[in-house]
Every structure is written in structure tokens, then in C-alpha cells.
PDB file of C-alpha atoms in Angstrom:
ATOM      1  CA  UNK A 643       7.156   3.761 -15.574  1.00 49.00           C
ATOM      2  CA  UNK A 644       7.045   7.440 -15.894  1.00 68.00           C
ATOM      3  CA  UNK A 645       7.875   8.048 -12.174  1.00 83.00           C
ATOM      4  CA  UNK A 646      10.895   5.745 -12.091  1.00 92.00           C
ATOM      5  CA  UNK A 647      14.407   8.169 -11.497  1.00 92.00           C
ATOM      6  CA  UNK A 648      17.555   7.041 -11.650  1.00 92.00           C
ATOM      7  CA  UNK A 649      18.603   8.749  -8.755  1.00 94.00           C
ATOM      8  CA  UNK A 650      16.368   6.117  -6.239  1.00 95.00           C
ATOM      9  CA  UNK A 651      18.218   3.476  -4.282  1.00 96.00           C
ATOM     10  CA  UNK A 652      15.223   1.103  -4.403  1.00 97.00           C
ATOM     11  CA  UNK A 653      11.506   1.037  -5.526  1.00 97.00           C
ATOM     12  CA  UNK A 654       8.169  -0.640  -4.946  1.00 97.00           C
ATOM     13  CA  UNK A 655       7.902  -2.577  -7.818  1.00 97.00           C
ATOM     14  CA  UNK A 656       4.170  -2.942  -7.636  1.00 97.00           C
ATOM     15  CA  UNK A 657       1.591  -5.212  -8.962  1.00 98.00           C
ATOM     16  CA  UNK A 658      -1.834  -4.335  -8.504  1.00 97.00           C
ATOM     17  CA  UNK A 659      -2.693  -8.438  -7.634  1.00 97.00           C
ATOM     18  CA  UNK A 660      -6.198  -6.991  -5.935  1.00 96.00           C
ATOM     19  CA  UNK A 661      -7.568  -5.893 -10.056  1.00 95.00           C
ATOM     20  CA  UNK A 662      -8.545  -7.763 -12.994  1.00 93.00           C
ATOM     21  CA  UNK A 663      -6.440  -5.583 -15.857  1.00 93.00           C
ATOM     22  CA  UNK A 664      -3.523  -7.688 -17.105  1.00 94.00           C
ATOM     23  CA  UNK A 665      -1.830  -4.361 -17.537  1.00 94.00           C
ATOM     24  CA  UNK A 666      -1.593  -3.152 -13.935  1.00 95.00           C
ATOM     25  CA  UNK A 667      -0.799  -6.815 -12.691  1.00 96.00           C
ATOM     26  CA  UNK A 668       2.132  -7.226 -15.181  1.00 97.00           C
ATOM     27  CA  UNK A 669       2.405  -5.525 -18.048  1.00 96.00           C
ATOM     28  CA  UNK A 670       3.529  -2.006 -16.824  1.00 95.00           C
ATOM     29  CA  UNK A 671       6.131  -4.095 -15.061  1.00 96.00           C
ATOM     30  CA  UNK A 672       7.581  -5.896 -18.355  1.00 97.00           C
ATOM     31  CA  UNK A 673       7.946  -1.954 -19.680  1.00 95.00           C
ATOM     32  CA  UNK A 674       9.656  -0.788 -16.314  1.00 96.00           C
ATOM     33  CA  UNK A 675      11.943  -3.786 -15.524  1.00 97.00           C
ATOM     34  CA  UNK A 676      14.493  -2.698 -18.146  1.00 96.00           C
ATOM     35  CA  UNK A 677      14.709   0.638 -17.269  1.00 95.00           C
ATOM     36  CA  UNK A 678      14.747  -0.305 -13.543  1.00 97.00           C
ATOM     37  CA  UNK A 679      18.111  -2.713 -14.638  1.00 97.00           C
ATOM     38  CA  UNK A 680      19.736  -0.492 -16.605  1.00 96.00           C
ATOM     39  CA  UNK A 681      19.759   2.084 -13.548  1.00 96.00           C
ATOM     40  CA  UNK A 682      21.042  -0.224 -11.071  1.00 97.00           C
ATOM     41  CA  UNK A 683      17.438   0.180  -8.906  1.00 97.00           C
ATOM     42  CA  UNK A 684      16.588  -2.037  -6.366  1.00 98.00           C
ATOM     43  CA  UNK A 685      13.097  -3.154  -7.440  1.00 98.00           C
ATOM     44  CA  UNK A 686      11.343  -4.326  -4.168  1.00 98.00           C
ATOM     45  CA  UNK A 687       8.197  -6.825  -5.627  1.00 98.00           C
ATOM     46  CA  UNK A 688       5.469  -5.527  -3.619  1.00 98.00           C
ATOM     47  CA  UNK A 689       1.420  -6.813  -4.314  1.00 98.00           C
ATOM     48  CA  UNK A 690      -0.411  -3.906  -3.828  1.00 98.00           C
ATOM     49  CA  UNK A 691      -3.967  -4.513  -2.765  1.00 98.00           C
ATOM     50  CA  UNK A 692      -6.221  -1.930  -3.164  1.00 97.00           C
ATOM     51  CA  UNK A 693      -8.937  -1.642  -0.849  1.00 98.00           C
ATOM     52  CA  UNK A 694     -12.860  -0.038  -0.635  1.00 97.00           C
ATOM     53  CA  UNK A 695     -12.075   3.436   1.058  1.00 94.00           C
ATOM     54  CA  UNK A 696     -16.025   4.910   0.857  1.00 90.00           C
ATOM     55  CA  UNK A 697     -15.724   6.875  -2.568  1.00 89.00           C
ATOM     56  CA  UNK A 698     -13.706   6.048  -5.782  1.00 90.00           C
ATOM     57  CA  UNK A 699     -10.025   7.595  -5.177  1.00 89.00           C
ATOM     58  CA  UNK A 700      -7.148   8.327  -7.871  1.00 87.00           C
ATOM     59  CA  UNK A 701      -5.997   4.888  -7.644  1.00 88.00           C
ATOM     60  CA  UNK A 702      -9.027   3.095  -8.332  1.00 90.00           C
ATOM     61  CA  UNK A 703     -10.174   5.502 -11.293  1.00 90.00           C
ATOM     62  CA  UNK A 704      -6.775   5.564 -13.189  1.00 89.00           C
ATOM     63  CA  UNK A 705      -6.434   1.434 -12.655  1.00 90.00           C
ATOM     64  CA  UNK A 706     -10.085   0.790 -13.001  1.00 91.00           C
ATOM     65  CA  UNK A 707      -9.941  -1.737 -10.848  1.00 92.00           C
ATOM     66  CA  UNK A 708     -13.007  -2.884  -8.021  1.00 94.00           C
ATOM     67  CA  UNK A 709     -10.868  -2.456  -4.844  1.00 97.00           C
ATOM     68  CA  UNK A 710     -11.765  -5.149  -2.498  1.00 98.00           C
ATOM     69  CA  UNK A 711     -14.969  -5.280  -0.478  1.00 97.00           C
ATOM     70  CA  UNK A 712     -13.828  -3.524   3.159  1.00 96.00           C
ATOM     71  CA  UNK A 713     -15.776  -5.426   5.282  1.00 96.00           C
ATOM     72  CA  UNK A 714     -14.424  -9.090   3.608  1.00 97.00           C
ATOM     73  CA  UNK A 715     -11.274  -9.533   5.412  1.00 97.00           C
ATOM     74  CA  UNK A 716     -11.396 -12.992   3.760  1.00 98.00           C
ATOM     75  CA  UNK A 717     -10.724 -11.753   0.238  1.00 98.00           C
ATOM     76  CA  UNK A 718      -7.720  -9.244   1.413  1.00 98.00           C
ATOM     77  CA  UNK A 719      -6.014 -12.685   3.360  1.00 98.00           C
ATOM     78  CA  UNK A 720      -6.592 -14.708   0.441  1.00 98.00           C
ATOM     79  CA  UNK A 721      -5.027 -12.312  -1.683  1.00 98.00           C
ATOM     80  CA  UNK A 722      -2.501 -11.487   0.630  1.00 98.00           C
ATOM     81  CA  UNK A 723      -1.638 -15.340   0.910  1.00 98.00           C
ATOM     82  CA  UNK A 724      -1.530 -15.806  -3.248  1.00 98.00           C
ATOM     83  CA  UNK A 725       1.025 -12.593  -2.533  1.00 98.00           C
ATOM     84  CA  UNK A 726       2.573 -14.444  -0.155  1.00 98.00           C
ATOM     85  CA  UNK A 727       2.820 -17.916  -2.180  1.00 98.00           C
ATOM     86  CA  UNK A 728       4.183 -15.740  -5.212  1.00 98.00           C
ATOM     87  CA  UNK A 729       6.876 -14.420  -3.551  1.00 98.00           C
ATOM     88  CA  UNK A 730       6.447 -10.717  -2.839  1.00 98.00           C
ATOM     89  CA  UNK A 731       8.719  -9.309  -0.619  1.00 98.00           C
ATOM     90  CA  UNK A 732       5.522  -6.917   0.591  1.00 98.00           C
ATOM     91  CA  UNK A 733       2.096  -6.251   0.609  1.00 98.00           C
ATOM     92  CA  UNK A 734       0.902  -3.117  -0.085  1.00 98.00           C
ATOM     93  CA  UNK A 735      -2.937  -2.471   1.590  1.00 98.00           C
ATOM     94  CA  UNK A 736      -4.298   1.252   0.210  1.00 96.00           C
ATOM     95  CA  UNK A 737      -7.368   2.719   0.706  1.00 94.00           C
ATOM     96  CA  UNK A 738      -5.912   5.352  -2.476  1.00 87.00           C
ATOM     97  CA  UNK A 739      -5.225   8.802  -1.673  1.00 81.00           C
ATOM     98  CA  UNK A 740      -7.274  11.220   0.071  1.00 79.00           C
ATOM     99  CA  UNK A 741      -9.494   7.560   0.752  1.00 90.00           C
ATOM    100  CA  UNK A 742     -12.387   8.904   3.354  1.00 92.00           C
ATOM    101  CA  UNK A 743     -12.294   5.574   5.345  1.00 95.00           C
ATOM    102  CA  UNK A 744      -8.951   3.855   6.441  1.00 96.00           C
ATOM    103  CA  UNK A 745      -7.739  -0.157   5.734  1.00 98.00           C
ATOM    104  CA  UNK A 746     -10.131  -1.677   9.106  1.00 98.00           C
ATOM    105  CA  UNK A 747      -8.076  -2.990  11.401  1.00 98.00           C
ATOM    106  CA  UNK A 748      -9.841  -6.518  11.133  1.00 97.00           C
ATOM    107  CA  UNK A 749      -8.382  -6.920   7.734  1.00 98.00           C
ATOM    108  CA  UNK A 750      -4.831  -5.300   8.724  1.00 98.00           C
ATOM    109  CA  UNK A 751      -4.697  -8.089  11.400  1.00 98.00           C
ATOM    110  CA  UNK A 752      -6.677 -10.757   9.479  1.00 98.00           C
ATOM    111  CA  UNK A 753      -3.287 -10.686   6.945  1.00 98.00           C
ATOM    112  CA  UNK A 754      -0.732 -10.015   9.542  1.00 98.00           C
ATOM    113  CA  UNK A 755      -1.841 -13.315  11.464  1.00 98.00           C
ATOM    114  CA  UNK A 756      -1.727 -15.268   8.104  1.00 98.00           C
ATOM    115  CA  UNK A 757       1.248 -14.223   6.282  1.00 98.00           C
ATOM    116  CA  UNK A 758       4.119 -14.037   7.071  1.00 97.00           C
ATOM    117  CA  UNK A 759       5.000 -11.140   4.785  1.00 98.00           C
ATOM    118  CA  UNK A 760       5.312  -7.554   5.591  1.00 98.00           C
ATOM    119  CA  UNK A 761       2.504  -5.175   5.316  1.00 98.00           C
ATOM    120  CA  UNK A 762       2.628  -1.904   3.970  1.00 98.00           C
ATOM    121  CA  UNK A 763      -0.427   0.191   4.627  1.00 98.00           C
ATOM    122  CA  UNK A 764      -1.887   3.418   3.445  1.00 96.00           C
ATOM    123  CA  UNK A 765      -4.719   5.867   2.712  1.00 94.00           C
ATOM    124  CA  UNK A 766      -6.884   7.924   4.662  1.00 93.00           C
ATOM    125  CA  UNK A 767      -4.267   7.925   8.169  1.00 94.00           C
ATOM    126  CA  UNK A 768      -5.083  11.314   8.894  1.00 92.00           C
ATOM    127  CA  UNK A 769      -3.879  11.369  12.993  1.00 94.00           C
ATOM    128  CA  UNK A 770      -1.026  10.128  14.865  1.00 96.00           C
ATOM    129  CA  UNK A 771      -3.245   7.512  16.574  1.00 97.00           C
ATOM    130  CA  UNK A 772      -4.750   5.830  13.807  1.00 96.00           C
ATOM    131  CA  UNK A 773      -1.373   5.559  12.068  1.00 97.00           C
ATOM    132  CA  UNK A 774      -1.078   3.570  15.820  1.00 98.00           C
ATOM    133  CA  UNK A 775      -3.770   1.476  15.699  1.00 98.00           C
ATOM    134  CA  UNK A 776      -2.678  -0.036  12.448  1.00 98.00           C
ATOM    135  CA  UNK A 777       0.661  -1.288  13.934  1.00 98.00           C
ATOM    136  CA  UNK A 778      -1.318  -2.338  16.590  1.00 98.00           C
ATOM    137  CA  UNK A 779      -3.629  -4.812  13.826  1.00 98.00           C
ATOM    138  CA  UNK A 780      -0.198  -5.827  12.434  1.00 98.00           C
ATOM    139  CA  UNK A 781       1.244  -3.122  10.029  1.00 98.00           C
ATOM    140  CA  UNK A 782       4.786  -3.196   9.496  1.00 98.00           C
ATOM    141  CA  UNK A 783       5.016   0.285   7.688  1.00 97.00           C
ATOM    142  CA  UNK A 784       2.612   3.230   7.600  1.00 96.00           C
ATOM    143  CA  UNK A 785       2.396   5.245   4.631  1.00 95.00           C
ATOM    144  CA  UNK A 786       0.967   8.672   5.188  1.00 91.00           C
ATOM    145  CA  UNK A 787       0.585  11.203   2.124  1.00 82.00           C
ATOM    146  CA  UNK A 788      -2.035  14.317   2.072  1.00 80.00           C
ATOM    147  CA  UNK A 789      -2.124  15.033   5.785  1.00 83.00           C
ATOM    148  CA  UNK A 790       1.385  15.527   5.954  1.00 81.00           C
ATOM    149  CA  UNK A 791       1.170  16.871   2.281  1.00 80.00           C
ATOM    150  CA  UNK A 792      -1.244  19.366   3.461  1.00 84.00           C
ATOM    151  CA  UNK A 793       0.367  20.068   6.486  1.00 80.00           C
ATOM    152  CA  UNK A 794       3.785  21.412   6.436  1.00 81.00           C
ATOM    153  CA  UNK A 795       4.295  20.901  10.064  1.00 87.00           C
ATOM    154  CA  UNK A 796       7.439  18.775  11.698  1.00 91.00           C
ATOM    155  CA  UNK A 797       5.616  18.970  14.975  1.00 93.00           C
ATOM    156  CA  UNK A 798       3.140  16.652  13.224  1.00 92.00           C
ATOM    157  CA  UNK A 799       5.313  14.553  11.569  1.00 91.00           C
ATOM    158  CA  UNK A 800       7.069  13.731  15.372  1.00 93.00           C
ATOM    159  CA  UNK A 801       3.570  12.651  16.565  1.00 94.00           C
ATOM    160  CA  UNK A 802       3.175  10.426  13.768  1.00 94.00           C
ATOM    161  CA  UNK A 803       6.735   9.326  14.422  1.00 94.00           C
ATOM    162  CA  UNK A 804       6.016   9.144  17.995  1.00 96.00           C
ATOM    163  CA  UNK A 805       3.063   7.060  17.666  1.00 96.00           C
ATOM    164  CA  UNK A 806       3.990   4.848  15.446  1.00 96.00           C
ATOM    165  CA  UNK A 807       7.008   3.758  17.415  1.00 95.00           C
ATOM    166  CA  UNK A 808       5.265   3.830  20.768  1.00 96.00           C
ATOM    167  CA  UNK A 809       2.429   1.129  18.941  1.00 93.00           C
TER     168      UNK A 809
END
């Protein structure tokens, strides 16, 4: 609620459906809704699912929240499909920034050939091609943050681009 600006078009308005903590599932989202109203923002529901990235990462220690096992694609789609079944307009996979490991593929494509809603994923993308490869498993978005936070560098952000598009 403290990063909401009246100045946005639209926002995520997230739920983290993957924890346990009432708080981060709906209760930071009963405080925000009224100040997302009375500033005309779009709020886009999105069920953000946070996945096992091979250490903890920012996300998981501030919601302190067990991500979901990486290698059970079954738990992500059945999450993904309660998403789906409560009417999120998006679903958010992150392996939490600076995540050492990636979202696998088999889960990526596990959800994208179940639901029919749009996946967003994110965390630990770190070249042009893997940012391809999740496309290629079914990603509808690609969210890249400390690579391109860390590098300054247009040139890298057109490969990215490039990539992405060519997937």
C-alpha cells in the first residue's frame, strides 16, 4: 500500500494465493482498495505465486511465506487453476528478486496448458534467451528486474526485447 502513486494508469493488484498469511492473501488489499478508488487506478487482480528459487529471496522473507516446491509443477497448476476459478485476470509466477534459479519451464508450461489465464513470470531471467525459453513454456509476459537494474545498457534491453518477441 505504500508503493501505490497516484500518478499509475493501472496496477497489479496482487494476492499472494501461493502463502498461508491471511494478510498477504487479502488483507493488505482491503487497506489498498480505497486508496486505489479514490485515485481512479486500474487495479489489475493478479495471484501471485511465489515459487522455490534455491535460497530465501526478499519476497519470501518479508511475506514469510513457503514458496512452492520447484520441482511440483502439480501444486503451481493447482494453484494456478484456484487463480483461475477465482477470477484473476493474471498469474503472477516469481522466483523473488535476485532468485538464483529461474520458474522451470515444466511448471511455466504445466499452467499455460491448464489455464487459460495469462502468466506473468519473473525472477532470476538474467539473459535474453532464458527470458525466451519461458515464452516458449507458455509465458505471456516476462518480468526482468536486477539484470537490467544492474545493467544500464539499451543494447541489452533490445536483446531481451529481441528475444522475447522472436520466442
Amino acid at each position: 500500500m505504500h508503493q501505490i502513486s497516484a500518478q499509475a494508469d493501472a496496477i497489479l493488484f496482487l494476492s499472494l494465493l501461493s502463502g498461508r498469511n491471511a494478510h498477504h492473501i487479502i488483507g493488505s488489499q482491503v487497506i489498498a482498495a480505497p486508496i486505489i478508488h479514490r485515485a481512479e487506478i486500474e487495479p489489475i487482480s493478479t495471484a501471485y505465486l511465489l515459487v522455490e528459487s534455491g535460497r530465501p529471496t526478499s519476497a519470501e522473507f518479508m511475506s514469510g511465506s513457503t514458496p512452492l516446491p520447484r520441482h511440483k509443477p502439480e501444486i503451481a497448476v493447482a494453484h494456478a487453476l484456484a487463480a483461475s476459478y477465482m477470477g484473476f485476470k493474471f498469474i503472477y509466477l516469481e522466483g523473488g528478486s535476485g532468485a538464483d534459479q529461474s520458474v522451470p519451464e515444466s511448471m511455466i508450461m504445466g499452467i499455460s496448458r491448464t489455464v487459460p489465464t495469462p502468466l506473468i513470470v519473473g525472477g532470476g531471467i538474467r539473459t535474453p534467451e532464458m527470458a525466451a525459453e519461458k515464452v516458449r513454456a507458455g509465458a505471456s509476459f516476462v518480468v526482468t528486474g536486477n539484470i537490467l537494474e544492474e545493467n544500464n545498457d539499451t543494447a541489452l534491453i533490445k536483446a531481451f526485447a529481441d528475444a522475447i518477441h522472436q520466442a
